[in-house]
């Protein structure tokens, strides 16, 4: 009992950490997620794979919700779920033909050999049917219904309370077994799962390295590479390439965060010829570039990416000049969601401090307030209604909090609430007075559509956006694409 | 020798008749049945009646029957695709591992029957997957009548989404009017426009969603005449163009242009005013190349056009 409580505390603490943004960046978030999941698998008892899947899914959904922009959290949860499902499937195959187990014993445990995930996926495909495909359309009815049904059932549960169908959907692989052998205390596939999670963590540790070593292949002598803002992956990639190649880098500063400044300094320190430009000069400089190399926040199912703000403009400029736009991403950032998915919250808004000085803001506010008071005293209702500001709801407070906009394009309406301040049309400001309300939204991310992207360089090599669908089937099970569905179904929504 | 050959030809003749009859029966029994599915049902019926003692014999009979089916409707690509899928399946299936011919036949029959069920489920899967692409308050443009598209829109609407649909009239057979009627019966707000109105209306459209007669190897589609025009208009306006199609419509064709399609002509009522020397070209479908298509929603998942060839290669190579 205490053991359960402990896990509960750990999960809650982790969620709080995510919520408070004490961990930044997808890689640390992914590692933390895997760590928690490993603890759950190791320390808690689950009699069947289904029970384990259920628990991981619930916890995973909680963690994802704690930090919805960090898609890597959900991705790691899906990967672990996929591993468990595969293990359960394998077990079922083993059980169905115990007589033939002797010759195939070595094949049955491909994960025990410490091979990479890719080899596993490859081996896995040889033995087990991968997701639904034309070639198994007519195959064993069970394979097909097992892969297809959960989606339909999951959707059904979303609409009407039908928790039984949902639990059956996830329980299918081993429900029968669970009934037959009365609870062997702990599901025996766990060791394999834990091992796989360890491998995943290991893989995350080496992700940067496996991307950067490809630098030499993609950068040629005397090239001009354009990048925007600061990205560790991009920096190490360029640094690695500079050991063998001579090339120039043009860095756009990446307003409003200006992390391009840091990037330029680091590159220069590494002995690479570096030019720093303003974001507004990207189009002008693009004519001279040979390649655009950038990092990204997430890769979506259609091959589009979520990347730091300003990226879409760079991509469009690159397209206009027919310059390859190459994105460096680790596959932990691969998300099975589409930009149109209602589940996907991909943008985050920061406070206006990066765009406008708080001093000016503060001044504007005091001015505004004075004016407001004066106007109310003078019974001037028109001005008060125009400014729409009352002292109780100080917009500064709301503007410092994060706001999430849903959908691929943050609508103006949702931006409105993000960070609003009023500038009174009065004299005495250092800054030119503006009439009425001025909104200062500072979104963190852009969405770049797949047709603007030439290539992804991942830890598994180069991939085109049109290949992303294939990576998805390799790493995730279709039942797990939407983490929320079954959870909602459970609540009997 | 001669006698045996004559005898075989005779049985094959009856088998072909059975296939064709079953094909028509399947189609008339239920209007929801697609051509490919009916073809597979017909071929299954052939196996049931087959007297062949080897799998080779069965394949031979099936091939003949498939050809007979295609003679019934030589321009229907989805019928051809269905036949090919099933033939391919019989030659590479695990049924070949079975020693006993009767068990092998039984398995083939079972799979054939199962396919009908799979295909009905396919439409529902597509509807579930595809309805996620519809956002609230968006305007969907569709072309003519498609059962999958209709199901998808119904599913999205019944999940509580508010959206409206613009349907083209779909001349010359006016299938768009059927679509509009069916959508209206579901209380989905629907607007009917002329086929020639597509470019005009494209401004107000958020996404285009069409069905397909066939999906070809490079990920392009063959669909009712006018689809290509809509795709071009959508591309010009940077609107997403989605296709909903069941995977049994994937066909091993590689058209490079409109001229590569098997021709299918339907009578055109242009009236008596036509000058006698004027030519009339009246195709019933066109080919939309993959670069115009954003995504294909299929029962195998949401695919990029590139993924189609991947699926086909896996099956046929």
mmCIF file of N, CA and C in Angstrom, chain A residues 292-406:
data_model
loop_
_atom_site.group_PDB
_atom_site.id
_atom_site.type_symbol
_atom_site.label_atom_id
_atom_site.label_comp_id
_atom_site.label_asym_id
_atom_site.label_seq_id
_atom_site.Cartn_x
_atom_site.Cartn_y
_atom_site.Cartn_z
ATOM 1 N N UNK A 292 19.640 25.708 -45.389
ATOM 2 C CA UNK A 292 19.146 26.182 -44.103
ATOM 3 C C UNK A 292 19.140 24.996 -43.154
ATOM 4 N N UNK A 293 19.746 25.152 -42.009
ATOM 5 C CA UNK A 293 19.805 24.074 -41.009
ATOM 6 C C UNK A 293 19.190 24.595 -39.721
ATOM 7 N N UNK A 294 18.136 23.967 -39.266
ATOM 8 C CA UNK A 294 17.502 24.445 -38.037
ATOM 9 C C UNK A 294 17.102 23.276 -37.140
ATOM 10 N N UNK A 295 16.846 23.579 -35.898
ATOM 11 C CA UNK A 295 16.300 22.593 -34.980
ATOM 12 C C UNK A 295 14.787 22.755 -34.933
ATOM 13 N N UNK A 296 14.107 21.834 -34.262
ATOM 14 C CA UNK A 296 12.651 21.937 -34.168
ATOM 15 C C UNK A 296 12.195 21.455 -32.800
ATOM 16 N N UNK A 297 10.968 21.794 -32.490
ATOM 17 C CA UNK A 297 10.401 21.408 -31.201
ATOM 18 C C UNK A 297 9.678 20.067 -31.292
ATOM 19 N N UNK A 298 9.006 19.848 -32.395
ATOM 20 C CA UNK A 298 8.280 18.575 -32.571
ATOM 21 C C UNK A 298 8.037 18.326 -34.044
ATOM 22 N N UNK A 299 7.949 17.064 -34.399
ATOM 23 C CA UNK A 299 7.567 16.679 -35.758
ATOM 24 C C UNK A 299 6.169 16.093 -35.680
ATOM 25 N N UNK A 300 5.272 16.562 -36.536
ATOM 26 C CA UNK A 300 3.893 16.070 -36.490
ATOM 27 C C UNK A 300 3.691 14.976 -37.528
ATOM 28 N N UNK A 301 2.534 14.322 -37.436
ATOM 29 C CA UNK A 301 2.300 13.114 -38.236
ATOM 30 C C UNK A 301 2.302 13.364 -39.734
ATOM 31 N N UNK A 302 1.985 14.587 -40.160
ATOM 32 C CA UNK A 302 1.967 14.838 -41.605
ATOM 33 C C UNK A 302 3.331 15.270 -42.113
ATOM 34 N N UNK A 303 4.327 15.324 -41.243
ATOM 35 C CA UNK A 303 5.661 15.732 -41.667
ATOM 36 C C UNK A 303 5.929 17.205 -41.450
ATOM 37 N N UNK A 304 4.954 17.923 -40.946
ATOM 38 C CA UNK A 304 5.179 19.323 -40.578
ATOM 39 C C UNK A 304 5.906 19.394 -39.248
ATOM 40 N N UNK A 305 6.453 20.561 -38.925
ATOM 41 C CA UNK A 305 7.128 20.675 -37.628
ATOM 42 C C UNK A 305 6.609 21.862 -36.847
ATOM 43 N N UNK A 306 6.722 21.723 -35.539
ATOM 44 C CA UNK A 306 6.511 22.841 -34.642
ATOM 45 C C UNK A 306 7.906 23.322 -34.265
ATOM 46 N N UNK A 307 8.188 24.583 -34.537
ATOM 47 C CA UNK A 307 9.546 25.076 -34.348
ATOM 48 C C UNK A 307 9.489 26.475 -33.742
ATOM 49 N N UNK A 308 10.610 26.957 -33.200
ATOM 50 C CA UNK A 308 10.608 28.287 -32.602
ATOM 51 C C UNK A 308 10.073 29.346 -33.569
ATOM 52 N N UNK A 309 9.429 30.325 -33.011
ATOM 53 C CA UNK A 309 8.736 31.323 -33.824
ATOM 54 C C UNK A 309 9.730 32.016 -34.773
ATOM 55 N N UNK A 310 9.261 32.278 -35.965
ATOM 56 C CA UNK A 310 10.121 32.888 -36.975
ATOM 57 C C UNK A 310 10.556 31.886 -38.020
ATOM 58 N N UNK A 311 10.336 30.606 -37.711
ATOM 59 C CA UNK A 311 10.825 29.554 -38.587
ATOM 60 C C UNK A 311 10.058 29.492 -39.913
ATOM 61 N N UNK A 312 8.766 29.744 -39.817
ATOM 62 C CA UNK A 312 7.957 29.646 -41.038
ATOM 63 C C UNK A 312 8.435 30.671 -42.072
ATOM 64 N N UNK A 313 8.759 31.851 -41.593
ATOM 65 C CA UNK A 313 9.251 32.897 -42.499
ATOM 66 C C UNK A 313 10.546 32.448 -43.162
ATOM 67 N N UNK A 314 11.422 31.862 -42.360
ATOM 68 C CA UNK A 314 12.696 31.382 -42.906
ATOM 69 C C UNK A 314 12.434 30.305 -43.956
ATOM 70 N N UNK A 315 11.500 29.402 -43.632
ATOM 71 C CA UNK A 315 11.188 28.310 -44.565
ATOM 72 C C UNK A 315 10.626 28.849 -45.874
ATOM 73 N N UNK A 316 9.781 29.854 -45.766
ATOM 74 C CA UNK A 316 9.207 30.441 -46.983
ATOM 75 C C UNK A 316 10.280 31.129 -47.817
ATOM 76 N N UNK A 317 11.181 31.829 -47.134
ATOM 77 C CA UNK A 317 12.269 32.497 -47.851
ATOM 78 C C UNK A 317 13.142 31.456 -48.549
ATOM 79 N N UNK A 318 13.391 30.344 -47.856
ATOM 80 C CA UNK A 318 14.213 29.286 -48.445
ATOM 81 C C UNK A 318 13.514 28.704 -49.671
ATOM 82 N N UNK A 319 12.219 28.490 -49.561
ATOM 83 C CA UNK A 319 11.468 27.955 -50.678
ATOM 84 C C UNK A 319 11.514 28.900 -51.874
ATOM 85 N N UNK A 320 11.390 30.193 -51.589
ATOM 86 C CA UNK A 320 11.386 31.198 -52.654
ATOM 87 C C UNK A 320 12.704 31.154 -53.424
ATOM 88 N N UNK A 321 13.787 30.882 -52.706
ATOM 89 C CA UNK A 321 15.097 30.811 -53.354
ATOM 90 C C UNK A 321 15.492 29.379 -53.702
ATOM 91 N N UNK A 322 14.585 28.442 -53.528
ATOM 92 C CA UNK A 322 14.851 27.020 -53.781
ATOM 93 C C UNK A 322 16.075 26.517 -53.036
ATOM 94 N N UNK A 323 16.144 26.860 -51.779
ATOM 95 C CA UNK A 323 17.271 26.432 -50.960
ATOM 96 C C UNK A 323 16.798 25.326 -50.023
ATOM 97 N N UNK A 324 17.539 24.242 -49.923
ATOM 98 C CA UNK A 324 17.083 23.141 -49.062
ATOM 99 C C UNK A 324 16.891 23.585 -47.619
ATOM 100 N N UNK A 325 15.764 23.203 -47.058
ATOM 101 C CA UNK A 325 15.443 23.543 -45.675
ATOM 102 C C UNK A 325 15.526 22.247 -44.869
ATOM 103 N N UNK A 326 16.587 22.125 -44.096
ATOM 104 C CA UNK A 326 16.860 20.864 -43.413
ATOM 105 C C UNK A 326 16.595 21.023 -41.914
ATOM 106 N N UNK A 327 15.867 20.094 -41.348
ATOM 107 C CA UNK A 327 15.505 20.169 -39.933
ATOM 108 C C UNK A 327 16.203 19.047 -39.168
ATOM 109 N N UNK A 328 16.876 19.416 -38.089
ATOM 110 C CA UNK A 328 17.554 18.415 -37.264
ATOM 111 C C UNK A 328 16.666 18.054 -36.082
ATOM 112 N N UNK A 329 16.263 16.813 -35.999
ATOM 113 C CA UNK A 329 15.420 16.400 -34.873
ATOM 114 C C UNK A 329 15.765 14.995 -34.399
ATOM 115 N N UNK A 330 15.683 14.802 -33.112
ATOM 116 C CA UNK A 330 15.750 13.456 -32.554
ATOM 117 C C UNK A 330 14.375 12.834 -32.685
ATOM 118 N N UNK A 331 14.317 11.527 -32.815
ATOM 119 C CA UNK A 331 13.013 10.900 -33.043
ATOM 120 C C UNK A 331 12.132 10.878 -31.794
ATOM 121 N N UNK A 332 12.671 11.310 -30.652
ATOM 122 C CA UNK A 332 11.776 11.431 -29.498
ATOM 123 C C UNK A 332 10.790 12.569 -29.703
ATOM 124 N N UNK A 333 11.044 13.402 -30.715
ATOM 125 C CA UNK A 333 10.140 14.517 -30.978
ATOM 126 C C UNK A 333 9.056 14.154 -31.986
ATOM 127 N N UNK A 334 9.064 12.925 -32.426
ATOM 128 C CA UNK A 334 8.094 12.489 -33.433
ATOM 129 C C UNK A 334 6.734 12.245 -32.782
ATOM 130 N N UNK A 335 5.759 13.027 -33.185
ATOM 131 C CA UNK A 335 4.435 12.886 -32.573
ATOM 132 C C UNK A 335 3.429 12.343 -33.585
ATOM 133 N N UNK A 336 2.555 11.438 -33.191
ATOM 134 C CA UNK A 336 1.582 10.887 -34.132
ATOM 135 C C UNK A 336 0.354 11.772 -34.322
ATOM 136 N N UNK A 337 0.393 12.986 -33.818
ATOM 137 C CA UNK A 337 -0.771 13.860 -33.947
ATOM 138 C C UNK A 337 -0.656 14.728 -35.196
ATOM 139 N N UNK A 338 -1.804 15.073 -35.744
ATOM 140 C CA UNK A 338 -1.834 15.968 -36.890
ATOM 141 C C UNK A 338 -2.076 17.394 -36.401
ATOM 142 N N UNK A 339 -1.638 18.371 -37.183
ATOM 143 C CA UNK A 339 -1.838 19.748 -36.718
ATOM 144 C C UNK A 339 -3.304 20.118 -36.539
ATOM 145 N N UNK A 340 -4.187 19.350 -37.185
ATOM 146 C CA UNK A 340 -5.601 19.669 -37.040
ATOM 147 C C UNK A 340 -6.233 18.973 -35.834
ATOM 148 N N UNK A 341 -5.485 18.101 -35.186
ATOM 149 C CA UNK A 341 -6.065 17.335 -34.086
ATOM 150 C C UNK A 341 -6.485 18.241 -32.939
ATOM 151 N N UNK A 342 -7.694 18.053 -32.459
ATOM 152 C CA UNK A 342 -8.117 18.888 -31.345
ATOM 153 C C UNK A 342 -7.313 18.613 -30.070
ATOM 154 N N UNK A 343 -6.679 17.447 -29.998
ATOM 155 C CA UNK A 343 -5.882 17.119 -28.809
ATOM 156 C C UNK A 343 -4.606 17.936 -28.729
ATOM 157 N N UNK A 344 -4.203 18.447 -29.864
ATOM 158 C CA UNK A 344 -2.876 19.027 -29.933
ATOM 159 C C UNK A 344 -2.897 20.494 -29.502
ATOM 160 N N UNK A 345 -2.144 20.796 -28.460
ATOM 161 C CA UNK A 345 -1.945 22.187 -28.090
ATOM 162 C C UNK A 345 -0.488 22.472 -28.352
ATOM 163 N N UNK A 346 -0.206 23.242 -29.371
ATOM 164 C CA UNK A 346 1.218 23.325 -29.625
ATOM 165 C C UNK A 346 1.815 24.688 -29.387
ATOM 166 N N UNK A 347 1.025 25.660 -29.069
ATOM 167 C CA UNK A 347 1.665 26.950 -28.864
ATOM 168 C C UNK A 347 1.586 27.399 -27.421
ATOM 169 N N UNK A 348 2.522 28.253 -27.104
ATOM 170 C CA UNK A 348 2.596 28.765 -25.761
ATOM 171 C C UNK A 348 2.929 30.241 -25.890
ATOM 172 N N UNK A 349 2.383 31.027 -25.011
ATOM 173 C CA UNK A 349 2.642 32.456 -25.110
ATOM 174 C C UNK A 349 3.428 32.936 -23.907
ATOM 175 N N UNK A 350 4.410 33.729 -24.173
ATOM 176 C CA UNK A 350 5.216 34.261 -23.079
ATOM 177 C C UNK A 350 4.751 35.664 -22.742
ATOM 178 N N UNK A 351 5.287 36.165 -21.673
ATOM 179 C CA UNK A 351 4.964 37.527 -21.292
ATOM 180 C C UNK A 351 5.532 38.502 -22.310
ATOM 181 N N UNK A 352 5.027 39.734 -22.307
ATOM 182 C CA UNK A 352 5.464 40.690 -23.332
ATOM 183 C C UNK A 352 6.840 41.288 -23.057
ATOM 184 N N UNK A 353 7.471 40.860 -21.980
ATOM 185 C CA UNK A 353 8.714 41.502 -21.565
ATOM 186 C C UNK A 353 9.787 41.474 -22.649
ATOM 187 N N UNK A 354 9.795 40.409 -23.473
ATOM 188 C CA UNK A 354 10.818 40.311 -24.512
ATOM 189 C C UNK A 354 10.619 41.353 -25.599
ATOM 190 N N UNK A 355 9.365 41.700 -25.799
ATOM 191 C CA UNK A 355 9.055 42.605 -26.895
ATOM 192 C C UNK A 355 9.109 44.055 -26.436
ATOM 193 N N UNK A 356 8.612 44.260 -25.231
ATOM 194 C CA UNK A 356 8.517 45.634 -24.766
ATOM 195 C C UNK A 356 9.016 45.693 -23.324
ATOM 196 N N UNK A 357 9.707 46.764 -23.039
ATOM 197 C CA UNK A 357 10.314 46.910 -21.720
ATOM 198 C C UNK A 357 9.239 47.049 -20.642
ATOM 199 N N UNK A 358 9.465 46.386 -19.530
ATOM 200 C CA UNK A 358 8.483 46.482 -18.448
ATOM 201 C C UNK A 358 8.413 47.908 -17.891
ATOM 202 N N UNK A 359 9.537 48.628 -17.969
ATOM 203 C CA UNK A 359 9.522 50.010 -17.499
ATOM 204 C C UNK A 359 8.487 50.823 -18.270
ATOM 205 N N UNK A 360 8.544 50.623 -19.588
ATOM 206 C CA UNK A 360 7.604 51.364 -20.427
ATOM 207 C C UNK A 360 6.187 50.929 -20.124
ATOM 208 N N UNK A 361 6.045 49.609 -19.974
ATOM 209 C CA UNK A 361 4.727 49.077 -19.639
ATOM 210 C C UNK A 361 4.222 49.694 -18.350
ATOM 211 N N UNK A 362 5.105 49.675 -17.337
ATOM 212 C CA UNK A 362 4.721 50.173 -16.023
ATOM 213 C C UNK A 362 4.313 51.626 -16.108
ATOM 214 N N UNK A 363 5.114 52.373 -16.840
ATOM 215 C CA UNK A 363 4.828 53.789 -16.985
ATOM 216 C C UNK A 363 3.476 53.991 -17.647
ATOM 217 N N UNK A 364 3.291 53.192 -18.697
ATOM 218 C CA UNK A 364 2.023 53.288 -19.416
ATOM 219 C C UNK A 364 0.864 53.005 -18.486
ATOM 220 N N UNK A 365 1.088 52.065 -17.589
ATOM 221 C CA UNK A 365 -0.004 51.699 -16.681
ATOM 222 C C UNK A 365 -0.326 52.795 -15.689
ATOM 223 N N UNK A 366 0.726 53.373 -15.113
ATOM 224 C CA UNK A 366 0.442 54.428 -14.147
ATOM 225 C C UNK A 366 -0.250 55.592 -14.836
ATOM 226 N N UNK A 367 0.243 55.910 -16.000
ATOM 227 C CA UNK A 367 -0.372 56.992 -16.779
ATOM 228 C C UNK A 367 -1.838 56.666 -17.028
ATOM 229 N N UNK A 368 -2.016 55.440 -17.442
ATOM 230 C CA UNK A 368 -3.347 54.968 -17.802
ATOM 231 C C UNK A 368 -4.282 55.075 -16.611
ATOM 232 N N UNK A 369 -3.723 54.628 -15.482
ATOM 233 C CA UNK A 369 -4.555 54.594 -14.285
ATOM 234 C C UNK A 369 -4.930 56.016 -13.855
ATOM 235 N N UNK A 370 -3.923 56.871 -13.901
ATOM 236 C CA UNK A 370 -4.192 58.263 -13.527
ATOM 237 C C UNK A 370 -5.272 58.834 -14.429
ATOM 238 N N UNK A 371 -5.077 58.555 -15.693
ATOM 239 C CA UNK A 371 -6.022 59.081 -16.664
ATOM 240 C C UNK A 371 -7.412 58.536 -16.402
ATOM 241 N N UNK A 372 -7.414 57.265 -16.084
ATOM 242 C CA UNK A 372 -8.666 56.569 -15.830
ATOM 243 C C UNK A 372 -9.376 57.191 -14.637
ATOM 244 N N UNK A 373 -8.585 57.372 -13.573
ATOM 245 C CA UNK A 373 -9.167 57.962 -12.369
ATOM 246 C C UNK A 373 -9.685 59.360 -12.662
ATOM 247 N N UNK A 374 -8.853 60.096 -13.374
ATOM 248 C CA UNK A 374 -9.250 61.466 -13.702
ATOM 249 C C UNK A 374 -10.528 61.467 -14.521
ATOM 250 N N UNK A 375 -10.569 60.537 -15.428
ATOM 251 C CA UNK A 375 -11.726 60.519 -16.321
ATOM 252 C C UNK A 375 -12.985 60.106 -15.582
ATOM 253 N N UNK A 376 -12.841 59.143 -14.689
ATOM 254 C CA UNK A 376 -14.035 58.739 -13.942
ATOM 255 C C UNK A 376 -14.471 59.868 -13.015
ATOM 256 N N UNK A 377 -13.468 60.555 -12.468
ATOM 257 C CA UNK A 377 -13.801 61.686 -11.604
ATOM 258 C C UNK A 377 -14.539 62.759 -12.408
ATOM 259 N N UNK A 378 -14.096 62.956 -13.611
ATOM 260 C CA UNK A 378 -14.723 63.964 -14.458
ATOM 261 C C UNK A 378 -15.938 63.418 -15.201
ATOM 262 N N UNK A 379 -16.325 62.231 -14.774
ATOM 263 C CA UNK A 379 -17.498 61.577 -15.402
ATOM 264 C C UNK A 379 -17.362 61.522 -16.921
ATOM 265 N N UNK A 380 -16.297 60.897 -17.292
ATOM 266 C CA UNK A 380 -16.008 60.753 -18.720
ATOM 267 C C UNK A 380 -16.145 59.283 -19.107
ATOM 268 N N UNK A 381 -17.324 58.804 -19.225
ATOM 269 C CA UNK A 381 -17.463 57.357 -19.410
ATOM 270 C C UNK A 381 -16.897 56.849 -20.740
ATOM 271 N N UNK A 382 -16.841 57.707 -21.711
ATOM 272 C CA UNK A 382 -16.433 57.220 -23.028
ATOM 273 C C UNK A 382 -14.996 56.720 -23.022
ATOM 274 N N UNK A 383 -14.115 57.479 -22.392
ATOM 275 C CA UNK A 383 -12.705 57.090 -22.381
ATOM 276 C C UNK A 383 -12.507 55.807 -21.599
ATOM 277 N N UNK A 384 -13.222 55.730 -20.482
ATOM 278 C CA UNK A 384 -13.088 54.536 -19.635
ATOM 279 C C UNK A 384 -13.493 53.290 -20.411
ATOM 280 N N UNK A 385 -14.545 53.421 -21.170
ATOM 281 C CA UNK A 385 -15.005 52.231 -21.897
ATOM 282 C C UNK A 385 -14.057 51.885 -23.039
ATOM 283 N N UNK A 386 -13.421 52.899 -23.612
ATOM 284 C CA UNK A 386 -12.478 52.617 -24.684
ATOM 285 C C UNK A 386 -11.263 51.870 -24.143
ATOM 286 N N UNK A 387 -10.753 52.361 -23.039
ATOM 287 C CA UNK A 387 -9.552 51.707 -22.510
ATOM 288 C C UNK A 387 -9.886 50.351 -21.908
ATOM 289 N N UNK A 388 -11.099 50.204 -21.408
ATOM 290 C CA UNK A 388 -11.542 48.908 -20.904
ATOM 291 C C UNK A 388 -10.677 48.351 -19.797
ATOM 292 N N UNK A 389 -10.091 49.244 -19.017
ATOM 293 C CA UNK A 389 -9.162 48.769 -17.989
ATOM 294 C C UNK A 389 -9.704 49.176 -16.637
ATOM 295 N N UNK A 390 -9.779 48.242 -15.755
ATOM 296 C CA UNK A 390 -10.045 48.699 -14.397
ATOM 297 C C UNK A 390 -8.948 48.177 -13.492
ATOM 298 N N UNK A 391 -8.735 48.920 -12.434
ATOM 299 C CA UNK A 391 -7.533 48.683 -11.624
ATOM 300 C C UNK A 391 -7.533 47.298 -10.979
ATOM 301 N N UNK A 392 -8.717 46.746 -10.780
ATOM 302 C CA UNK A 392 -8.775 45.429 -10.132
ATOM 303 C C UNK A 392 -8.151 44.354 -11.018
ATOM 304 N N UNK A 393 -8.491 44.399 -12.300
ATOM 305 C CA UNK A 393 -7.964 43.372 -13.199
ATOM 306 C C UNK A 393 -6.750 43.921 -13.930
ATOM 307 N N UNK A 394 -5.669 43.926 -13.227
ATOM 308 C CA UNK A 394 -4.450 44.445 -13.830
ATOM 309 C C UNK A 394 -3.951 43.487 -14.901
ATOM 310 N N UNK A 395 -3.930 43.915 -16.127
ATOM 311 C CA UNK A 395 -3.568 42.992 -17.209
ATOM 312 C C UNK A 395 -2.120 42.508 -17.129
ATOM 313 N N UNK A 396 -1.303 43.235 -16.410
ATOM 314 C CA UNK A 396 0.083 42.782 -16.293
ATOM 315 C C UNK A 396 0.154 41.406 -15.651
ATOM 316 N N UNK A 397 -0.703 41.232 -14.676
ATOM 317 C CA UNK A 397 -0.702 39.949 -13.976
ATOM 318 C C UNK A 397 -1.052 38.828 -14.943
ATOM 319 N N UNK A 398 -2.085 39.071 -15.719
ATOM 320 C CA UNK A 398 -2.510 38.011 -16.634
ATOM 321 C C UNK A 398 -1.490 37.808 -17.748
ATOM 322 N N UNK A 399 -0.812 38.888 -18.107
ATOM 323 C CA UNK A 399 0.099 38.751 -19.236
ATOM 324 C C UNK A 399 1.337 37.946 -18.887
ATOM 325 N N UNK A 400 1.668 37.862 -17.615
ATOM 326 C CA UNK A 400 2.868 37.109 -17.273
ATOM 327 C C UNK A 400 2.595 35.608 -17.226
ATOM 328 N N UNK A 401 1.322 35.268 -17.128
ATOM 329 C CA UNK A 401 0.998 33.840 -17.088
ATOM 330 C C UNK A 401 0.979 33.258 -18.493
ATOM 331 N N UNK A 402 1.233 31.978 -18.603
ATOM 332 C CA UNK A 402 1.240 31.371 -19.920
ATOM 333 C C UNK A 402 -0.180 31.159 -20.427
ATOM 334 N N UNK A 403 -0.331 31.199 -21.688
ATOM 335 C CA UNK A 403 -1.640 30.936 -22.260
ATOM 336 C C UNK A 403 -1.482 30.025 -23.440
ATOM 337 N N UNK A 404 -2.302 29.052 -23.509
ATOM 338 C CA UNK A 404 -2.167 28.080 -24.580
ATOM 339 C C UNK A 404 -3.239 28.333 -25.617
ATOM 340 N N UNK A 405 -2.803 28.348 -26.828
ATOM 341 C CA UNK A 405 -3.780 28.488 -27.897
ATOM 342 C C UNK A 405 -3.904 27.169 -28.603
ATOM 343 N N UNK A 406 -5.102 26.776 -28.884
ATOM 344 C CA UNK A 406 -5.268 25.498 -29.561
ATOM 345 C C UNK A 406 -5.405 25.715 -31.050
#
